[in-house]
mmCIF file of N, CA and C in Angstrom:
data_model
loop_
_atom_site.group_PDB
_atom_site.id
_atom_site.type_symbol
_atom_site.label_atom_id
_atom_site.label_comp_id
_atom_site.label_asym_id
_atom_site.label_seq_id
_atom_site.Cartn_x
_atom_site.Cartn_y
_atom_site.Cartn_z
ATOM 1 N N UNK X 1 -69.197 -21.631 125.145
ATOM 2 C CA UNK X 1 -68.204 -20.766 124.545
ATOM 3 C C UNK X 1 -67.742 -19.759 125.367
ATOM 4 N N UNK X 2 -66.423 -19.661 125.260
ATOM 5 C CA UNK X 2 -65.800 -18.705 126.101
ATOM 6 C C UNK X 2 -65.977 -17.126 125.526
ATOM 7 N N UNK X 3 -66.579 -16.235 126.206
ATOM 8 C CA UNK X 3 -66.849 -14.911 125.719
ATOM 9 C C UNK X 3 -65.636 -14.153 125.294
ATOM 10 N N UNK X 4 -64.457 -14.456 125.869
ATOM 11 C CA UNK X 4 -63.336 -13.691 125.691
ATOM 12 C C UNK X 4 -62.781 -13.945 124.265
ATOM 13 N N UNK X 5 -62.913 -15.226 123.789
ATOM 14 C CA UNK X 5 -62.448 -15.580 122.487
ATOM 15 C C UNK X 5 -63.116 -14.969 121.348
ATOM 16 N N UNK X 6 -64.259 -14.721 121.284
ATOM 17 C CA UNK X 6 -64.993 -14.032 120.149
ATOM 18 C C UNK X 6 -64.411 -12.565 119.881
ATOM 19 N N UNK X 7 -64.452 -11.850 121.035
ATOM 20 C CA UNK X 7 -63.997 -10.415 120.803
ATOM 21 C C UNK X 7 -62.572 -10.457 120.684
ATOM 22 N N UNK X 8 -61.793 -11.526 121.164
ATOM 23 C CA UNK X 8 -60.337 -11.457 120.884
ATOM 24 C C UNK X 8 -60.075 -11.598 119.509
ATOM 25 N N UNK X 9 -60.709 -12.598 118.982
ATOM 26 C CA UNK X 9 -60.722 -12.895 117.485
ATOM 27 C C UNK X 9 -60.971 -11.858 116.577
ATOM 28 N N UNK X 10 -62.088 -10.984 117.071
ATOM 29 C CA UNK X 10 -62.418 -9.861 116.134
ATOM 30 C C UNK X 10 -61.364 -8.767 116.300
ATOM 31 N N UNK X 11 -60.694 -8.642 117.422
ATOM 32 C CA UNK X 11 -59.586 -7.558 117.568
ATOM 33 C C UNK X 11 -58.563 -8.019 116.780
ATOM 34 N N UNK X 12 -58.073 -9.372 116.885
ATOM 35 C CA UNK X 12 -56.900 -9.835 116.061
ATOM 36 C C UNK X 12 -57.223 -9.555 114.564
ATOM 37 N N UNK X 13 -58.397 -9.917 114.219
ATOM 38 C CA UNK X 13 -58.760 -9.805 112.747
ATOM 39 C C UNK X 13 -58.730 -8.311 112.359
ATOM 40 N N UNK X 14 -59.128 -7.508 113.272
ATOM 41 C CA UNK X 14 -59.146 -6.104 112.755
ATOM 42 C C UNK X 14 -57.700 -5.562 112.947
ATOM 43 N N UNK X 15 -56.900 -5.926 113.793
ATOM 44 C CA UNK X 15 -55.494 -5.501 113.766
ATOM 45 C C UNK X 15 -54.790 -6.060 112.445
ATOM 46 N N UNK X 16 -55.017 -7.235 112.025
ATOM 47 C CA UNK X 16 -54.494 -7.757 110.854
ATOM 48 C C UNK X 16 -54.845 -6.967 109.526
ATOM 49 N N UNK X 17 -56.249 -6.651 109.420
ATOM 50 C CA UNK X 17 -56.621 -5.733 108.397
ATOM 51 C C UNK X 17 -55.991 -4.384 108.475
ATOM 52 N N UNK X 18 -55.795 -3.780 109.576
ATOM 53 C CA UNK X 18 -55.178 -2.465 109.801
ATOM 54 C C UNK X 18 -53.790 -2.503 109.285
ATOM 55 N N UNK X 19 -53.124 -3.640 109.484
ATOM 56 C CA UNK X 19 -51.716 -3.775 109.198
ATOM 57 C C UNK X 19 -51.397 -4.015 107.701
ATOM 58 N N UNK X 20 -52.273 -4.344 106.987
ATOM 59 C CA UNK X 20 -52.196 -4.479 105.414
ATOM 60 C C UNK X 20 -51.759 -3.262 104.937
ATOM 61 N N UNK X 21 -50.830 -3.300 103.817
ATOM 62 C CA UNK X 21 -50.612 -2.090 103.180
ATOM 63 C C UNK X 21 -51.641 -1.542 102.469
ATOM 64 N N UNK X 22 -51.782 -0.224 102.471
ATOM 65 C CA UNK X 22 -52.973 0.370 101.835
ATOM 66 C C UNK X 22 -52.415 1.259 100.689
ATOM 67 N N UNK X 23 -51.496 0.861 100.030
ATOM 68 C CA UNK X 23 -50.791 1.388 98.763
ATOM 69 C C UNK X 23 -51.720 1.029 97.460
ATOM 70 N N UNK X 24 -51.921 1.989 96.514
ATOM 71 C CA UNK X 24 -52.656 1.658 95.367
ATOM 72 C C UNK X 24 -51.703 1.229 94.304
ATOM 73 N N UNK X 25 -51.997 0.261 93.412
ATOM 74 C CA UNK X 25 -51.244 -0.225 92.344
ATOM 75 C C UNK X 25 -51.261 0.689 91.334
ATOM 76 N N UNK X 26 -50.159 0.659 90.502
ATOM 77 C CA UNK X 26 -50.182 1.686 89.463
ATOM 78 C C UNK X 26 -51.101 0.976 88.276
ATOM 79 N N UNK X 27 -51.685 1.856 87.369
ATOM 80 C CA UNK X 27 -52.478 1.393 86.436
ATOM 81 C C UNK X 27 -51.572 1.036 85.118
ATOM 82 N N UNK X 28 -51.969 -0.368 84.871
ATOM 83 C CA UNK X 28 -51.208 -0.990 83.979
ATOM 84 C C UNK X 28 -51.566 -0.820 82.482
ATOM 85 N N UNK X 29 -52.779 -0.019 82.240
ATOM 86 C CA UNK X 29 -53.148 0.334 80.884
ATOM 87 C C UNK X 29 -53.914 -0.605 80.091
ATOM 88 N N UNK X 30 -54.133 -1.888 80.712
ATOM 89 C CA UNK X 30 -54.880 -2.971 80.131
ATOM 90 C C UNK X 30 -56.361 -2.852 80.194
ATOM 91 N N UNK X 31 -56.933 -1.866 80.825
ATOM 92 C CA UNK X 31 -58.285 -1.693 81.082
ATOM 93 C C UNK X 31 -58.703 -0.381 81.311
ATOM 94 N N UNK X 32 -59.878 -0.008 81.228
ATOM 95 C CA UNK X 32 -60.359 1.516 81.659
ATOM 96 C C UNK X 32 -60.159 1.645 83.111
ATOM 97 N N UNK X 33 -59.872 3.070 83.334
ATOM 98 C CA UNK X 33 -59.937 3.452 84.882
ATOM 99 C C UNK X 33 -61.163 3.162 85.536
ATOM 100 N N UNK X 34 -61.075 2.820 86.831
ATOM 101 C CA UNK X 34 -62.178 2.589 87.624
ATOM 102 C C UNK X 34 -63.153 3.898 87.610
ATOM 103 N N UNK X 35 -62.395 5.032 87.782
ATOM 104 C CA UNK X 35 -63.263 6.397 87.792
ATOM 105 C C UNK X 35 -62.221 7.445 87.453
ATOM 106 N N UNK X 36 -62.678 8.654 87.447
ATOM 107 C CA UNK X 36 -61.971 9.759 86.834
ATOM 108 C C UNK X 36 -60.744 10.213 87.879
ATOM 109 N N UNK X 37 -60.959 9.904 89.306
ATOM 110 C CA UNK X 37 -60.092 10.213 90.134
ATOM 111 C C UNK X 37 -58.605 9.440 89.848
ATOM 112 N N UNK X 38 -58.910 8.096 89.539
ATOM 113 C CA UNK X 38 -57.822 7.348 89.200
ATOM 114 C C UNK X 38 -57.214 7.693 87.994
ATOM 115 N N UNK X 39 -58.022 8.257 86.906
ATOM 116 C CA UNK X 39 -57.504 8.717 85.652
ATOM 117 C C UNK X 39 -56.635 9.861 85.955
ATOM 118 N N UNK X 40 -57.038 10.965 86.779
ATOM 119 C CA UNK X 40 -56.466 12.119 87.055
ATOM 120 C C UNK X 40 -55.101 11.765 87.762
ATOM 121 N N UNK X 41 -55.140 10.873 88.666
ATOM 122 C CA UNK X 41 -53.931 10.662 89.501
ATOM 123 C C UNK X 41 -52.950 10.016 88.638
ATOM 124 N N UNK X 42 -53.311 9.448 87.572
ATOM 125 C CA UNK X 42 -52.293 8.781 86.624
ATOM 126 C C UNK X 42 -51.910 9.552 85.505
ATOM 127 N N UNK X 43 -52.399 10.908 85.403
ATOM 128 C CA UNK X 43 -52.017 11.812 84.506
ATOM 129 C C UNK X 43 -52.970 11.789 83.107
ATOM 130 N N UNK X 44 -54.185 11.250 83.097
ATOM 131 C CA UNK X 44 -54.941 11.250 82.053
ATOM 132 C C UNK X 44 -56.302 12.019 82.187
ATOM 133 N N UNK X 45 -56.547 12.628 81.152
ATOM 134 C CA UNK X 45 -57.793 13.513 81.065
ATOM 135 C C UNK X 45 -58.108 13.465 79.606
ATOM 136 N N UNK X 46 -59.362 13.791 79.260
ATOM 137 C CA UNK X 46 -59.873 13.920 77.930
ATOM 138 C C UNK X 46 -59.620 12.534 77.115
ATOM 139 N N UNK X 47 -59.946 11.560 77.844
ATOM 140 C CA UNK X 47 -59.656 10.125 77.224
ATOM 141 C C UNK X 47 -60.761 9.857 76.011
ATOM 142 N N UNK X 48 -60.235 9.735 74.816
ATOM 143 C CA UNK X 48 -61.185 9.645 73.656
ATOM 144 C C UNK X 48 -61.637 8.158 73.565
ATOM 145 N N UNK X 49 -62.860 8.142 73.148
ATOM 146 C CA UNK X 49 -63.457 6.840 72.877
ATOM 147 C C UNK X 49 -62.672 5.939 71.905
ATOM 148 N N UNK X 50 -62.509 4.684 72.389
ATOM 149 C CA UNK X 50 -61.553 3.807 71.622
ATOM 150 C C UNK X 50 -60.229 3.683 72.196
ATOM 151 N N UNK X 51 -59.865 4.629 73.141
ATOM 152 C CA UNK X 51 -58.642 4.396 73.753
ATOM 153 C C UNK X 51 -58.661 3.326 74.879
ATOM 154 N N UNK X 52 -57.618 2.671 75.313
ATOM 155 C CA UNK X 52 -57.580 1.659 76.123
ATOM 156 C C UNK X 52 -57.981 1.961 77.537
ATOM 157 N N UNK X 53 -57.835 3.319 77.790
ATOM 158 C CA UNK X 53 -58.188 3.759 79.225
ATOM 159 C C UNK X 53 -59.669 4.323 79.164
ATOM 160 N N UNK X 54 -60.363 4.405 78.039
ATOM 161 C CA UNK X 54 -61.661 4.933 77.986
ATOM 162 C C UNK X 54 -62.708 3.865 78.580
ATOM 163 N N UNK X 55 -63.817 4.310 79.127
ATOM 164 C CA UNK X 55 -64.902 3.490 79.621
ATOM 165 C C UNK X 55 -66.059 4.332 79.508
ATOM 166 N N UNK X 56 -67.263 3.789 79.197
ATOM 167 C CA UNK X 56 -68.411 4.697 79.050
ATOM 168 C C UNK X 56 -68.883 5.307 80.463
ATOM 169 N N UNK X 57 -68.456 4.663 81.524
ATOM 170 C CA UNK X 57 -68.615 5.083 82.897
ATOM 171 C C UNK X 57 -67.894 6.348 83.127
ATOM 172 N N UNK X 58 -66.862 6.576 82.325
ATOM 173 C CA UNK X 58 -65.950 8.000 82.570
ATOM 174 C C UNK X 58 -66.498 8.980 81.754
ATOM 175 N N UNK X 59 -67.458 8.765 80.778
ATOM 176 C CA UNK X 59 -67.971 9.834 79.888
ATOM 177 C C UNK X 59 -69.457 10.074 80.332
ATOM 178 N N UNK X 60 -69.675 10.844 81.312
ATOM 179 C CA UNK X 60 -71.066 11.110 81.840
ATOM 180 C C UNK X 60 -71.889 11.944 80.855
ATOM 181 N N UNK X 61 -71.297 12.815 80.171
ATOM 182 C CA UNK X 61 -71.999 13.631 79.281
ATOM 183 C C UNK X 61 -72.155 13.083 77.852
ATOM 184 N N UNK X 62 -71.648 11.907 77.476
ATOM 185 C CA UNK X 62 -71.633 11.167 76.387
ATOM 186 C C UNK X 62 -71.081 11.820 75.160
ATOM 187 N N UNK X 63 -70.131 12.721 75.305
ATOM 188 C CA UNK X 63 -69.475 13.369 74.108
ATOM 189 C C UNK X 63 -68.391 12.844 73.554
ATOM 190 N N UNK X 64 -68.043 11.490 74.030
ATOM 191 C CA UNK X 64 -66.958 10.694 73.478
ATOM 192 C C UNK X 64 -65.592 10.919 74.085
ATOM 193 N N UNK X 65 -65.554 11.933 75.187
ATOM 194 C CA UNK X 65 -64.262 12.054 75.990
ATOM 195 C C UNK X 65 -64.611 11.659 77.406
ATOM 196 N N UNK X 66 -63.770 10.879 77.951
ATOM 197 C CA UNK X 66 -63.971 10.550 79.386
ATOM 198 C C UNK X 66 -63.005 11.455 80.165
ATOM 199 N N UNK X 67 -63.623 11.772 81.330
ATOM 200 C CA UNK X 67 -62.802 12.496 82.270
ATOM 201 C C UNK X 67 -62.265 13.913 81.715
ATOM 202 N N UNK X 68 -63.293 14.624 81.177
ATOM 203 C CA UNK X 68 -63.138 15.861 80.458
ATOM 204 C C UNK X 68 -62.997 17.232 81.305
ATOM 205 N N UNK X 69 -63.133 16.878 82.732
ATOM 206 C CA UNK X 69 -63.150 18.059 83.572
ATOM 207 C C UNK X 69 -62.025 17.726 84.629
ATOM 208 N N UNK X 70 -60.754 18.026 84.382
ATOM 209 C CA UNK X 70 -59.589 17.712 85.356
ATOM 210 C C UNK X 70 -59.612 18.800 86.365
ATOM 211 N N UNK X 71 -59.217 18.418 87.602
ATOM 212 C CA UNK X 71 -59.174 19.293 88.675
ATOM 213 C C UNK X 71 -58.090 20.415 88.392
ATOM 214 N N UNK X 72 -58.153 21.335 89.338
ATOM 215 C CA UNK X 72 -57.054 22.465 89.290
ATOM 216 C C UNK X 72 -55.782 22.026 89.761
ATOM 217 N N UNK X 73 -54.776 22.178 89.054
ATOM 218 C CA UNK X 73 -53.580 21.677 89.506
ATOM 219 C C UNK X 73 -53.035 20.314 88.734
ATOM 220 N N UNK X 74 -54.022 19.884 87.847
ATOM 221 C CA UNK X 74 -53.880 18.568 87.221
ATOM 222 C C UNK X 74 -52.505 18.732 86.328
ATOM 223 N N UNK X 75 -51.710 17.606 86.242
ATOM 224 C CA UNK X 75 -50.488 17.561 85.479
ATOM 225 C C UNK X 75 -50.520 16.418 84.616
ATOM 226 N N UNK X 76 -50.699 16.457 83.270
ATOM 227 C CA UNK X 76 -50.717 15.474 82.288
ATOM 228 C C UNK X 76 -49.581 14.570 82.584
ATOM 229 N N UNK X 77 -49.746 13.284 82.111
ATOM 230 C CA UNK X 77 -48.806 12.152 82.191
ATOM 231 C C UNK X 77 -47.607 12.517 81.423
ATOM 232 N N UNK X 78 -47.600 13.163 80.297
ATOM 233 C CA UNK X 78 -46.510 13.581 79.480
ATOM 234 C C UNK X 78 -45.620 14.647 80.183
ATOM 235 N N UNK X 79 -46.231 15.447 81.111
ATOM 236 C CA UNK X 79 -45.489 16.579 81.709
ATOM 237 C C UNK X 79 -44.853 16.169 83.021
ATOM 238 N N UNK X 80 -45.255 14.836 83.570
ATOM 239 C CA UNK X 80 -44.649 14.389 84.954
ATOM 240 C C UNK X 80 -43.311 14.022 84.874
ATOM 241 N N UNK X 81 -42.558 14.384 85.855
ATOM 242 C CA UNK X 81 -41.039 13.942 85.846
ATOM 243 C C UNK X 81 -41.079 12.580 86.185
ATOM 244 N N UNK X 82 -40.057 11.872 85.681
ATOM 245 C CA UNK X 82 -39.872 10.450 85.899
ATOM 246 C C UNK X 82 -38.561 9.913 85.374
ATOM 247 N N UNK X 83 -38.754 9.686 84.035
ATOM 248 C CA UNK X 83 -37.754 9.146 83.279
ATOM 249 C C UNK X 83 -36.432 9.960 83.330
ATOM 250 N N UNK X 84 -36.602 11.293 83.275
ATOM 251 C CA UNK X 84 -35.413 12.149 83.114
ATOM 252 C C UNK X 84 -34.528 11.948 84.479
ATOM 253 N N UNK X 85 -35.274 11.901 85.658
ATOM 254 C CA UNK X 85 -34.565 11.736 86.780
ATOM 255 C C UNK X 85 -33.865 10.378 86.962
ATOM 256 N N UNK X 86 -34.468 9.265 86.416
ATOM 257 C CA UNK X 86 -33.822 8.068 86.478
ATOM 258 C C UNK X 86 -32.603 8.019 85.596
ATOM 259 N N UNK X 87 -32.515 8.801 84.414
ATOM 260 C CA UNK X 87 -31.419 8.805 83.471
ATOM 261 C C UNK X 87 -30.246 9.371 84.279
ATOM 262 N N UNK X 88 -30.394 10.533 84.971
ATOM 263 C CA UNK X 88 -29.501 11.299 85.670
ATOM 264 C C UNK X 88 -28.847 10.469 86.787
ATOM 265 N N UNK X 89 -29.705 9.743 87.399
ATOM 266 C CA UNK X 89 -29.192 8.776 88.572
ATOM 267 C C UNK X 89 -28.238 7.738 87.941
ATOM 268 N N UNK X 90 -28.703 7.129 86.685
ATOM 269 C CA UNK X 90 -27.895 6.109 86.210
ATOM 270 C C UNK X 90 -26.597 6.650 85.729
ATOM 271 N N UNK X 91 -26.634 7.922 85.170
ATOM 272 C CA UNK X 91 -25.403 8.599 84.743
ATOM 273 C C UNK X 91 -24.310 8.783 86.057
ATOM 274 N N UNK X 92 -25.010 9.128 87.253
ATOM 275 C CA UNK X 92 -24.145 9.368 88.422
ATOM 276 C C UNK X 92 -23.722 8.061 89.151
ATOM 277 N N UNK X 93 -24.181 6.812 88.484
ATOM 278 C CA UNK X 93 -23.696 5.528 89.083
ATOM 279 C C UNK X 93 -24.443 5.010 90.252
ATOM 280 N N UNK X 94 -25.650 5.688 90.339
ATOM 281 C CA UNK X 94 -26.761 5.179 91.471
ATOM 282 C C UNK X 94 -27.790 4.561 90.855
ATOM 283 N N UNK X 95 -27.594 3.393 90.136
ATOM 284 C CA UNK X 95 -28.529 2.654 89.400
ATOM 285 C C UNK X 95 -29.112 1.601 90.197
ATOM 286 N N UNK X 96 -29.453 1.871 91.502
ATOM 287 C CA UNK X 96 -30.048 0.918 92.405
ATOM 288 C C UNK X 96 -31.514 0.616 92.078
ATOM 289 N N UNK X 97 -31.882 -0.509 92.419
ATOM 290 C CA UNK X 97 -33.436 -0.650 92.225
ATOM 291 C C UNK X 97 -34.209 0.109 93.169
ATOM 292 N N UNK X 98 -35.269 0.445 92.535
ATOM 293 C CA UNK X 98 -36.472 1.285 93.278
ATOM 294 C C UNK X 98 -37.250 0.387 94.211
ATOM 295 N N UNK X 99 -37.357 0.840 95.384
ATOM 296 C CA UNK X 99 -38.039 -0.004 96.248
ATOM 297 C C UNK X 99 -39.611 0.177 96.373
ATOM 298 N N UNK X 100 -39.977 1.228 95.845
ATOM 299 C CA UNK X 100 -41.617 1.390 95.654
ATOM 300 C C UNK X 100 -42.065 2.312 96.875
ATOM 301 N N UNK X 101 -41.030 2.702 97.751
ATOM 302 C CA UNK X 101 -41.602 3.596 98.722
ATOM 303 C C UNK X 101 -42.107 4.926 98.262
ATOM 304 N N UNK X 102 -42.901 5.438 99.081
ATOM 305 C CA UNK X 102 -43.391 6.861 98.777
ATOM 306 C C UNK X 102 -43.614 7.685 100.112
ATOM 307 N N UNK X 103 -44.339 8.726 99.994
ATOM 308 C CA UNK X 103 -44.659 9.573 101.083
ATOM 309 C C UNK X 103 -45.373 8.854 102.260
ATOM 310 N N UNK X 104 -46.185 8.029 101.805
ATOM 311 C CA UNK X 104 -47.150 7.171 102.867
ATOM 312 C C UNK X 104 -46.279 6.115 103.529
ATOM 313 N N UNK X 105 -45.193 5.706 103.252
ATOM 314 C CA UNK X 105 -44.451 4.519 103.762
ATOM 315 C C UNK X 105 -44.088 4.687 105.227
ATOM 316 N N UNK X 106 -43.662 5.842 105.739
ATOM 317 C CA UNK X 106 -43.342 6.042 107.177
ATOM 318 C C UNK X 106 -44.722 5.858 107.986
ATOM 319 N N UNK X 107 -45.927 6.276 107.394
ATOM 320 C CA UNK X 107 -47.196 6.186 108.115
ATOM 321 C C UNK X 107 -47.547 4.651 108.025
ATOM 322 N N UNK X 108 -47.426 3.950 107.100
ATOM 323 C CA UNK X 108 -47.787 2.679 107.050
ATOM 324 C C UNK X 108 -46.958 1.912 107.995
ATOM 325 N N UNK X 109 -45.618 1.963 107.960
ATOM 326 C CA UNK X 109 -44.968 1.413 109.061
ATOM 327 C C UNK X 109 -45.261 1.683 110.374
ATOM 328 N N UNK X 110 -45.477 3.089 110.804
ATOM 329 C CA UNK X 110 -45.996 3.451 112.059
ATOM 330 C C UNK X 110 -47.310 2.737 112.366
ATOM 331 N N UNK X 111 -48.325 2.649 111.488
ATOM 332 C CA UNK X 111 -49.570 2.088 111.557
ATOM 333 C C UNK X 111 -49.399 0.504 111.963
ATOM 334 N N UNK X 112 -48.485 -0.176 111.222
ATOM 335 C CA UNK X 112 -48.096 -1.513 111.532
ATOM 336 C C UNK X 112 -47.630 -1.788 112.760
ATOM 337 N N UNK X 113 -46.648 -0.913 113.241
ATOM 338 C CA UNK X 113 -45.957 -1.064 114.537
ATOM 339 C C UNK X 113 -47.105 -0.734 115.794
ATOM 340 N N UNK X 114 -47.808 0.213 115.489
ATOM 341 C CA UNK X 114 -48.991 0.527 116.349
ATOM 342 C C UNK X 114 -49.973 -0.698 116.650
ATOM 343 N N UNK X 115 -50.262 -1.254 115.391
ATOM 344 C CA UNK X 115 -51.326 -2.497 115.437
ATOM 345 C C UNK X 115 -50.493 -3.789 116.302
ATOM 346 N N UNK X 116 -49.305 -3.859 115.913
ATOM 347 C CA UNK X 116 -48.579 -5.154 116.709
ATOM 348 C C UNK X 116 -48.583 -4.695 118.245
ATOM 349 N N UNK X 117 -48.274 -3.446 118.498
ATOM 350 C CA UNK X 117 -48.316 -3.150 120.039
ATOM 351 C C UNK X 117 -49.574 -3.197 120.618
ATOM 352 N N UNK X 118 -50.715 -2.803 119.887
ATOM 353 C CA UNK X 118 -52.036 -2.928 120.515
ATOM 354 C C UNK X 118 -52.449 -4.325 120.551
ATOM 355 N N UNK X 119 -52.018 -5.338 119.619
ATOM 356 C CA UNK X 119 -52.281 -6.692 119.722
ATOM 357 C C UNK X 119 -51.700 -7.285 120.903
ATOM 358 N N UNK X 120 -50.445 -6.921 121.107
ATOM 359 C CA UNK X 120 -49.698 -7.415 122.192
ATOM 360 C C UNK X 120 -50.318 -6.967 123.570
ATOM 361 N N UNK X 121 -50.771 -5.800 123.584
ATOM 362 C CA UNK X 121 -51.580 -5.278 124.776
ATOM 363 C C UNK X 121 -52.723 -6.066 125.059
ATOM 364 N N UNK X 122 -53.425 -6.408 124.049
ATOM 365 C CA UNK X 122 -54.659 -7.172 124.105
ATOM 366 C C UNK X 122 -54.248 -8.468 124.652
ATOM 367 N N UNK X 123 -53.337 -9.130 124.082
ATOM 368 C CA UNK X 123 -52.966 -10.524 124.586
ATOM 369 C C UNK X 123 -52.622 -10.452 126.121
ATOM 370 N N UNK X 124 -51.741 -9.359 126.449
ATOM 371 C CA UNK X 124 -51.214 -9.356 127.854
ATOM 372 C C UNK X 124 -52.615 -9.073 128.720
ATOM 373 N N UNK X 125 -53.392 -8.395 128.435
ATOM 374 C CA UNK X 125 -54.647 -8.023 129.170
ATOM 375 C C UNK X 125 -55.437 -9.198 129.423
ATOM 376 N N UNK X 126 -55.549 -10.042 128.250
ATOM 377 C CA UNK X 126 -56.421 -11.161 128.310
ATOM 378 C C UNK X 126 -55.727 -12.184 129.360
ATOM 379 N N UNK X 127 -54.509 -12.407 129.225
ATOM 380 C CA UNK X 127 -53.699 -13.384 130.133
ATOM 381 C C UNK X 127 -53.909 -12.931 131.516
ATOM 382 N N UNK X 128 -53.634 -11.619 131.942
ATOM 383 C CA UNK X 128 -53.848 -11.130 133.242
ATOM 384 C C UNK X 128 -55.303 -11.424 133.728
ATOM 385 N N UNK X 129 -56.264 -11.139 132.864
ATOM 386 C CA UNK X 129 -57.633 -11.448 133.275
ATOM 387 C C UNK X 129 -57.752 -12.925 133.548
ATOM 388 N N UNK X 130 -57.391 -13.814 132.786
ATOM 389 C CA UNK X 130 -57.418 -15.280 132.809
ATOM 390 C C UNK X 130 -56.892 -15.700 134.224
ATOM 391 N N UNK X 131 -55.566 -14.976 134.470
ATOM 392 C CA UNK X 131 -54.987 -15.504 135.848
ATOM 393 C C UNK X 131 -55.851 -15.017 136.981
ATOM 394 N N UNK X 132 -56.404 -13.740 136.894
ATOM 395 C CA UNK X 132 -57.070 -13.303 138.073
ATOM 396 C C UNK X 132 -58.543 -14.221 138.200
ATOM 397 N N UNK X 133 -59.105 -14.691 137.168
ATOM 398 C CA UNK X 133 -60.225 -15.482 137.123
ATOM 399 C C UNK X 133 -59.932 -16.814 137.722
ATOM 400 N N UNK X 134 -58.571 -17.368 137.460
ATOM 401 C CA UNK X 134 -58.322 -18.682 137.915
ATOM 402 C C UNK X 134 -57.958 -18.665 139.411
ATOM 403 N N UNK X 135 -57.512 -17.533 139.971
ATOM 404 C CA UNK X 135 -57.322 -17.509 141.395
ATOM 405 C C UNK X 135 -58.501 -17.275 142.170
ATOM 406 N N UNK X 136 -59.606 -16.941 141.558
ATOM 407 C CA UNK X 136 -60.895 -16.677 142.297
ATOM 408 C C UNK X 136 -61.658 -17.807 142.560
#
């Protein structure tokens, strides 16, 4: 077995995993939140038992309310801007489709580019190493 192939495969696999998008999908409301951090990020707190977002794992004190200790600066889903901005854009004639980009998009693109460059560098280094071994 060539010892360069196994580390090379590991590097390629690691670079491929690093290049995968790391964005979280929006909660669709069909199931309970995974944890209170996810609930707070989606603007939900004090989730009553019987609500579609409620789960017993979210109610640590057993009082029937899940995620009842929101962090400082928490903004409820009802108070978050969203639909009003879309209406004003439609009125101005800029009713283009949303691309889904956010503040992390440039960082993800830069990380993907860095992963591609690193992978190319590894390939060049391995080829040079093989050429020097073949000459010996």
